[in-house]
Coordinates of C-alpha atoms in Angstrom, one line a residue:
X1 CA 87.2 73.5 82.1
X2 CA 87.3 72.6 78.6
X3 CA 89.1 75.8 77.4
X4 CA 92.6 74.5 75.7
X5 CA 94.5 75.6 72.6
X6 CA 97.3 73.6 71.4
X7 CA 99.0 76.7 68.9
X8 CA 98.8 79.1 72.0
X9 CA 100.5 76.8 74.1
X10 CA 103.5 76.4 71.2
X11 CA 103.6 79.8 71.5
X12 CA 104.5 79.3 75.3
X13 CA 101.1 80.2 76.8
X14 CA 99.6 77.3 78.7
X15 CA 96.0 78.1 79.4
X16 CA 95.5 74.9 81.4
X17 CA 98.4 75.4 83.8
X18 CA 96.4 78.9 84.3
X19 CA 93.1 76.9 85.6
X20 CA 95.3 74.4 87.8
X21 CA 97.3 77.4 89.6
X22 CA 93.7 78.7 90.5
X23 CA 92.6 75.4 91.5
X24 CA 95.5 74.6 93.9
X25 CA 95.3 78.1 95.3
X26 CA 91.8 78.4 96.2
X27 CA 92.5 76.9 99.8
X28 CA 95.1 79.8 100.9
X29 CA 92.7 82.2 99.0
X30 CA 89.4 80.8 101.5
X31 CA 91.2 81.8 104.5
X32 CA 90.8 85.5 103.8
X33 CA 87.4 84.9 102.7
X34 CA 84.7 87.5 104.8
X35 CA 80.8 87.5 104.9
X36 CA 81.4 90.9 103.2
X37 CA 82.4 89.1 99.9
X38 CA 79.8 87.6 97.7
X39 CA 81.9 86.0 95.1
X40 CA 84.7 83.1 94.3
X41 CA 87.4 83.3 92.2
X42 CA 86.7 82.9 88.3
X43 CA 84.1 86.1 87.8
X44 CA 85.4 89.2 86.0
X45 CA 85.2 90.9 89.3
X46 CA 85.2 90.4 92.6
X47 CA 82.2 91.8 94.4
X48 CA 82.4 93.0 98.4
X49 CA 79.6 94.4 100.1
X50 CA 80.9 97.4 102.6
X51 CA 79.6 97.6 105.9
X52 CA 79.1 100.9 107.2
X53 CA 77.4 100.8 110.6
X54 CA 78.1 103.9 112.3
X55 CA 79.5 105.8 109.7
X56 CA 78.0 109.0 108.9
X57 CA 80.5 110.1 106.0
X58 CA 82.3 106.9 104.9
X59 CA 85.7 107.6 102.6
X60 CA 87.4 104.7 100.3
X61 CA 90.7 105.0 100.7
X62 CA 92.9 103.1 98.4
X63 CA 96.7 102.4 98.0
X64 CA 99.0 100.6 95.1
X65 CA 102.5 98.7 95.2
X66 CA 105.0 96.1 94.5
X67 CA 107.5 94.2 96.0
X68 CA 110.7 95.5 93.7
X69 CA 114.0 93.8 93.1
X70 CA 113.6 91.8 96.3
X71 CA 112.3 89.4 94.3
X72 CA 115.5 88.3 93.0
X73 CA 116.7 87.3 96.7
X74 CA 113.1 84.8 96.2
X75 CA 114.1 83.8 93.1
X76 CA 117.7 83.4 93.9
X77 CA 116.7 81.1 97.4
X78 CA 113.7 79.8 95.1
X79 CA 111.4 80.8 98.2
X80 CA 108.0 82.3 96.9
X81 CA 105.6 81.8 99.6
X82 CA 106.7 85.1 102.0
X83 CA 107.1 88.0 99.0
X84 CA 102.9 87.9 98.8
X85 CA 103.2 89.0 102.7
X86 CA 105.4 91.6 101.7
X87 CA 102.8 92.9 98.6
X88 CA 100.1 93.1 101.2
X89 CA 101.8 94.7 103.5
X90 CA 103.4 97.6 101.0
X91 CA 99.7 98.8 100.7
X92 CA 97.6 98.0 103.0
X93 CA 100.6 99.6 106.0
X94 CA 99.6 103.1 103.7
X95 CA 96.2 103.0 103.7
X96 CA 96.4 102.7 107.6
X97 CA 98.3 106.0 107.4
X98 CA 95.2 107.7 106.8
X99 CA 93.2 106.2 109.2
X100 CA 90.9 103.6 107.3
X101 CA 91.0 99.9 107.9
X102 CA 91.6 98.0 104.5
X103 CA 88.5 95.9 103.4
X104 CA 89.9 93.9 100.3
X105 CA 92.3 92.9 98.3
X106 CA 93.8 92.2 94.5
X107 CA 97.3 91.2 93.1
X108 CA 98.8 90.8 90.1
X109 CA 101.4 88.2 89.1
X110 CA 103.2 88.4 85.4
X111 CA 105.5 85.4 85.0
X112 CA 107.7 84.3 82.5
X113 CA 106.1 80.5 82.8
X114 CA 103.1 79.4 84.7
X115 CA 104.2 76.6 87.3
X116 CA 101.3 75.9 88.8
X117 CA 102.9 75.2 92.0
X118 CA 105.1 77.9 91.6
X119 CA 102.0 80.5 91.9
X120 CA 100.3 78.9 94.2
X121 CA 103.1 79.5 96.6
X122 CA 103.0 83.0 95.8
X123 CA 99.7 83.3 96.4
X124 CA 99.7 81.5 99.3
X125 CA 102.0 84.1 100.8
X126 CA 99.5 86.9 99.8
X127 CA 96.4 85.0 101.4
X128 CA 99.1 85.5 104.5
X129 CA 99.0 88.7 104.2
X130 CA 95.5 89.1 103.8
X131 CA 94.5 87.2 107.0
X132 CA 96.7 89.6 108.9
X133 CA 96.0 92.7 107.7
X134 CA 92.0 91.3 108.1
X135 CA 91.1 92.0 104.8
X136 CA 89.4 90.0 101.5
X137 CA 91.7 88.2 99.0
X138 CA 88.8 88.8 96.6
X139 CA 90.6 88.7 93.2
X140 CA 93.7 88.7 90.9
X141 CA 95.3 87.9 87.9
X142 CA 98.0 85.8 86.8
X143 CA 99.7 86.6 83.3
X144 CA 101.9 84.5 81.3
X145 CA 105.0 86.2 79.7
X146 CA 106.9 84.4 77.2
X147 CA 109.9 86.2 76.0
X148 CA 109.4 89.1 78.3
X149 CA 111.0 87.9 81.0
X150 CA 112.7 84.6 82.3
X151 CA 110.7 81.8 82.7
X152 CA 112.0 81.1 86.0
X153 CA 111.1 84.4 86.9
X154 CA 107.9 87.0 87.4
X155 CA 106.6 90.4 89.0
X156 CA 104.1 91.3 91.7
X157 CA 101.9 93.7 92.4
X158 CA 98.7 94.0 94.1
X159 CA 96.0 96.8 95.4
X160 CA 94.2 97.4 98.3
X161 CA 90.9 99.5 99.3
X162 CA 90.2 100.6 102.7
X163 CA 87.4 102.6 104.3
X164 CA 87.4 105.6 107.6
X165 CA 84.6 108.0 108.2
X166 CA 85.4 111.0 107.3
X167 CA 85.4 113.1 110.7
X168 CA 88.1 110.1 111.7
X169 CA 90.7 110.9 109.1
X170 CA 93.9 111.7 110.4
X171 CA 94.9 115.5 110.5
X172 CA 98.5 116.7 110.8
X173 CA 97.3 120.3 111.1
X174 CA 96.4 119.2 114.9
X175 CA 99.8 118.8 115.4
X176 CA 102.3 120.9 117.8
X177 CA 105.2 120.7 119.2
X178 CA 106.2 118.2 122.1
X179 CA 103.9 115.8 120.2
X180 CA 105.5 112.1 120.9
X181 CA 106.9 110.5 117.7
X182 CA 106.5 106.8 118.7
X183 CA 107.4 104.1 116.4
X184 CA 106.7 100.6 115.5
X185 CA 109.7 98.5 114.8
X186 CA 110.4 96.7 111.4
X187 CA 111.2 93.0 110.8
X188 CA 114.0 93.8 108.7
X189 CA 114.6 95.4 105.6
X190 CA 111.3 94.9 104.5
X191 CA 110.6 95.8 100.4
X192 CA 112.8 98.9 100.5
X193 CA 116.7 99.7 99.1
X194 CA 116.9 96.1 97.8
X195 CA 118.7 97.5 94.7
X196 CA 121.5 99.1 97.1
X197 CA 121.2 95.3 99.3
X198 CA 121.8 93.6 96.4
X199 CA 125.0 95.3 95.2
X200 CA 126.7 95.4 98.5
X201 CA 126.4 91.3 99.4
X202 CA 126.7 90.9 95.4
X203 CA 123.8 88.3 96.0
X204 CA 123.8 86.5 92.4
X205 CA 127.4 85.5 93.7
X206 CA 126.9 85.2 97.2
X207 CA 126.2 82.4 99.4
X208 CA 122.6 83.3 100.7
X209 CA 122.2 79.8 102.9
X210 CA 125.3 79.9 104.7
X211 CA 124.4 81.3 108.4
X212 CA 125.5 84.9 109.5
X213 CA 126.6 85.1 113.2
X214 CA 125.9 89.1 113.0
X215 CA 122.4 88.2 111.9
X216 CA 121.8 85.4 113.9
X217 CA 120.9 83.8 110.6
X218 CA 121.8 83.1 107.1
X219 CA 121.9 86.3 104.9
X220 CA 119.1 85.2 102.6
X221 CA 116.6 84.0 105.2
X222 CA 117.4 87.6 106.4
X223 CA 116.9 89.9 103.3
X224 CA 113.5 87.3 102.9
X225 CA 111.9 88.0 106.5
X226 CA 108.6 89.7 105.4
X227 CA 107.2 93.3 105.7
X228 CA 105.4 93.6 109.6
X229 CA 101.9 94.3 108.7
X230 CA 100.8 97.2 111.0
X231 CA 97.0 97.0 110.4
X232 CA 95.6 95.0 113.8
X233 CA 97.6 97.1 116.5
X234 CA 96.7 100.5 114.4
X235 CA 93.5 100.2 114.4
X236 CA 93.1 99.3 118.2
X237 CA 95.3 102.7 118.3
X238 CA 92.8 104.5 116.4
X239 CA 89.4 103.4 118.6
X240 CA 91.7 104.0 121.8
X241 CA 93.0 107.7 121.4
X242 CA 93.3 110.7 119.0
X243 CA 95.9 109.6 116.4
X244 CA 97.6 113.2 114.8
X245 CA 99.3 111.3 112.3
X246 CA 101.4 108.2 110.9
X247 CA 103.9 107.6 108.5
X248 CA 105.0 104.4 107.0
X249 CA 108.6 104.3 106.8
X250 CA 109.4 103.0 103.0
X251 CA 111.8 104.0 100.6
X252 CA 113.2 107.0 101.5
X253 CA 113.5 106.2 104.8
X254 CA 113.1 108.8 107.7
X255 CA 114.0 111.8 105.5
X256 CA 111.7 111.4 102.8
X257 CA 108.3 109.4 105.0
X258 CA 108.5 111.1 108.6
X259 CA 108.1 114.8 107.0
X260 CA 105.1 113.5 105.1
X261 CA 103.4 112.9 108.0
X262 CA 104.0 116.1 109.8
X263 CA 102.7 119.9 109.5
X264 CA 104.1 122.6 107.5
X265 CA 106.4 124.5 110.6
X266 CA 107.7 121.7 112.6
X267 CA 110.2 118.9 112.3
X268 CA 110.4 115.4 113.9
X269 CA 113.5 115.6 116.6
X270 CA 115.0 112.1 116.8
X271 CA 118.2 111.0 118.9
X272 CA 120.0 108.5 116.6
X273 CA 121.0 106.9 119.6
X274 CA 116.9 106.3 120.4
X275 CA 116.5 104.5 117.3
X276 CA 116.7 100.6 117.8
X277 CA 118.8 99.8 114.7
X278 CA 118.5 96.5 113.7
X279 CA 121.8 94.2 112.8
X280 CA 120.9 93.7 109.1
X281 CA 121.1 97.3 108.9
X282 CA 124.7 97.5 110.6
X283 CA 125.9 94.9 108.2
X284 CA 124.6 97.0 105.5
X285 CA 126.0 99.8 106.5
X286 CA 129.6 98.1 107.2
X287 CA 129.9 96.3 104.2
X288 CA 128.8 99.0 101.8
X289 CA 131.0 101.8 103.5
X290 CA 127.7 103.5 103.4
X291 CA 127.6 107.5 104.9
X292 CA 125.0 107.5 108.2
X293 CA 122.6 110.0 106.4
X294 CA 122.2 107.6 103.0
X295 CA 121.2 105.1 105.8
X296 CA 118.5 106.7 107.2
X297 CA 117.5 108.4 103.7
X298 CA 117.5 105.1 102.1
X299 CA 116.3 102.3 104.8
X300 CA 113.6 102.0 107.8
X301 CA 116.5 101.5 110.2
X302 CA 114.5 99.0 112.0
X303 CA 111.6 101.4 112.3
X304 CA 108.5 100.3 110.1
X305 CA 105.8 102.8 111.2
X306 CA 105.7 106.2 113.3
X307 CA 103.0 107.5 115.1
X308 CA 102.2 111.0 116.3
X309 CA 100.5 111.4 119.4
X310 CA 99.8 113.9 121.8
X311 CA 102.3 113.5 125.2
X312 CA 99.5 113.5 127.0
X313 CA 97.8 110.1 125.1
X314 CA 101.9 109.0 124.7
X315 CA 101.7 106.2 127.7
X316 CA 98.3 105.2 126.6
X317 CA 99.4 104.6 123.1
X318 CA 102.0 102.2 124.1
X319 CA 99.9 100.4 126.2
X320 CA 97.4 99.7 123.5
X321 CA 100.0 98.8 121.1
X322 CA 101.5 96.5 123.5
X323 CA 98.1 94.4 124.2
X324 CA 97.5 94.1 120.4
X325 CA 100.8 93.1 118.5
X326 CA 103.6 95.0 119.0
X327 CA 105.1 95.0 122.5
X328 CA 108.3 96.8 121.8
X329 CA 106.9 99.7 120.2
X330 CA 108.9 103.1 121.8
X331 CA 109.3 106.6 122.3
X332 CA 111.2 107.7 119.6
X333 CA 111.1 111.4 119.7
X334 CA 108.9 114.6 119.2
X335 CA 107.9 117.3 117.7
X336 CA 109.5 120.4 117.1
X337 CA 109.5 124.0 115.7
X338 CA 111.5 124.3 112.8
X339 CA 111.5 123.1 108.8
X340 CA 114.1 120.7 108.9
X341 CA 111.5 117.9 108.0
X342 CA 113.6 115.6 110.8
X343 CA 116.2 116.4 113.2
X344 CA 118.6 113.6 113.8
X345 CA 121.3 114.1 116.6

């Protein structure tokens, strides 16, 4: 690559640091390579060929996301090579919701200064992601910012598309009551309420390495574990039984996701004491003098995913989730009459 200018990088561009972060990341980026891609890196786009055997009505479904202020906890433990797991798993854990499997993938990285090695630890993280969600790493960009933002420090953001035939979309109007509500646990916090985290362990003054017995841990290592990507274990659900619904417990927590995923007339009836809270959460919760109900409207609560099945399909499901990924998915409640959105006793 001949490309340089010597006045751009004054200006505190480097172009060439630019063509060595690609070069050093094109090994993480080759894992999540697929026969359906037909491109490298470099073009102006990244072409994927969609295979649609079997589908009478095909449907793109596509979803959108970041990874938020938890990227100060990286930048604070200078650790960059999980957060790409956690920008992966933001959107391609919603494009499961509607009942597609995600084909490809593109992020976006605007940092203050291009360190080569810096990037390539990011991206490494989002190849990660890629090759367990099963989809394409099959483009990006990365933009240099001078004076928009420290040079030690940058953003991430990335896109996903999926694709379900259209008689296999999931419908919530099939829903009624008894319904199991099972759910998928979380790893952790994952890439929600890190504003709220941050202020109650005052992380820019803490001590992020030192270990937490709580926690089994050290707090950093902790707030860092990535966002469980759902996608595998899902789909096995999906070509198993009739999936009704699922909801991908984000910001907002319970109060704001679960109702999404249910129809207009009944509620989702959870015993707090069913739900597997997770120790981070607890600490959270302790530390911050945080009311129970901001918990659960703010946090996953150690619940990354619910899934709305039929009771009849309820001991199937867990099976199937059990072979494929997530053997201590549960029975966390069910559906009932009422508008409450989510009943928690």
């Amino acid at each position: 690559m001949k490309s340089y200018s010597d006045t751009y990088k004054q200006a505190g561009v480097d172009v060439t640091a630019g063509y060595q972060a690609v070069e050093l990341m094109k090994e993480h980026v080759a894992r999540t390579m697929t026969s359906s891609v037909l491109t490298g890196l470099g073009g102006f786009g990244g072409l994927y060929e969609l295979d649609m055997t079997g589908m009478t009505h095909p449907v793109l479904v596509s979803g959108t996301d970041g990874v938020g202020t938890k990227l100060k906890i990286a930048f604070l433990m200078d650790k960059h090579d999980t957060v790409g797991i956690d920008c992966v798993a933001m959107c391609v854990n919603d494009i499961i919701c509607c009942g597609a499997k995600p084909q490809f993938f593109l992020d976006y990285i605007a940092i203050g200064k291009n360190v080569p090695e810096k990037v390539a630890q990011i991206v490494a993280g989002v190849a990660e992601g890629c090759v367990q969600a099963g989809c394409a790493l099959v483009g990006g960009e990365t933009a240099e910012h001078p004076g928009m933002m420290p040079a030690d420090e940058y953003d991430l953001a990335g896109f996903s598309v999926g694709i379900v035939d259209k008689a296999k979309i999931l419908d919530k109007e099939t829903q009624v009551p008894g319904d199991v509500l099972i759910a998928l646990p979380s790893s952790g916090v994952h890439s929600n309420g890190f504003s709220l985290v941050r202020k109650v362990f005052n992380v820019e003054n803490a001590d992020l390495t030192t270990y937490v017995e709580k926690l089994g841990a050290p707090l950093g290592e902790t707030l860092l574990t990535p966002t469980k990507i759902y996608v595998k274990p899902m789909c096995a659900l999906f070509d198993a039984i009739t999936v009704k619904s699922v909801a991908h417990i984000t910001g907002g927590g319970f109060y704001e996701n679960m109702p999404r995923a249910i129809k207009d007339g009944l509620s989702a009836k959870i015993k707090k004491s069913d739900v597997r809270v997770l120790p981070i959460f607890k600490l959270i919760q302790q530390m911050g003098k945080i009311p129970e109900r901001d918990m659960y409207n703010t946090f996953n609560m150690g619940v990354g995913m619910m899934v709305c099945v039929a009771k009849e399909d309820a001991q199937k499901a867990l099976e199937v989730l059990k072979a494929n990924g997530e053997p201590d998915a549960y029975i966390l409640g069910e559906l009932a009459e009422g508008d409450e959105g989510v009943i928690l006793e």
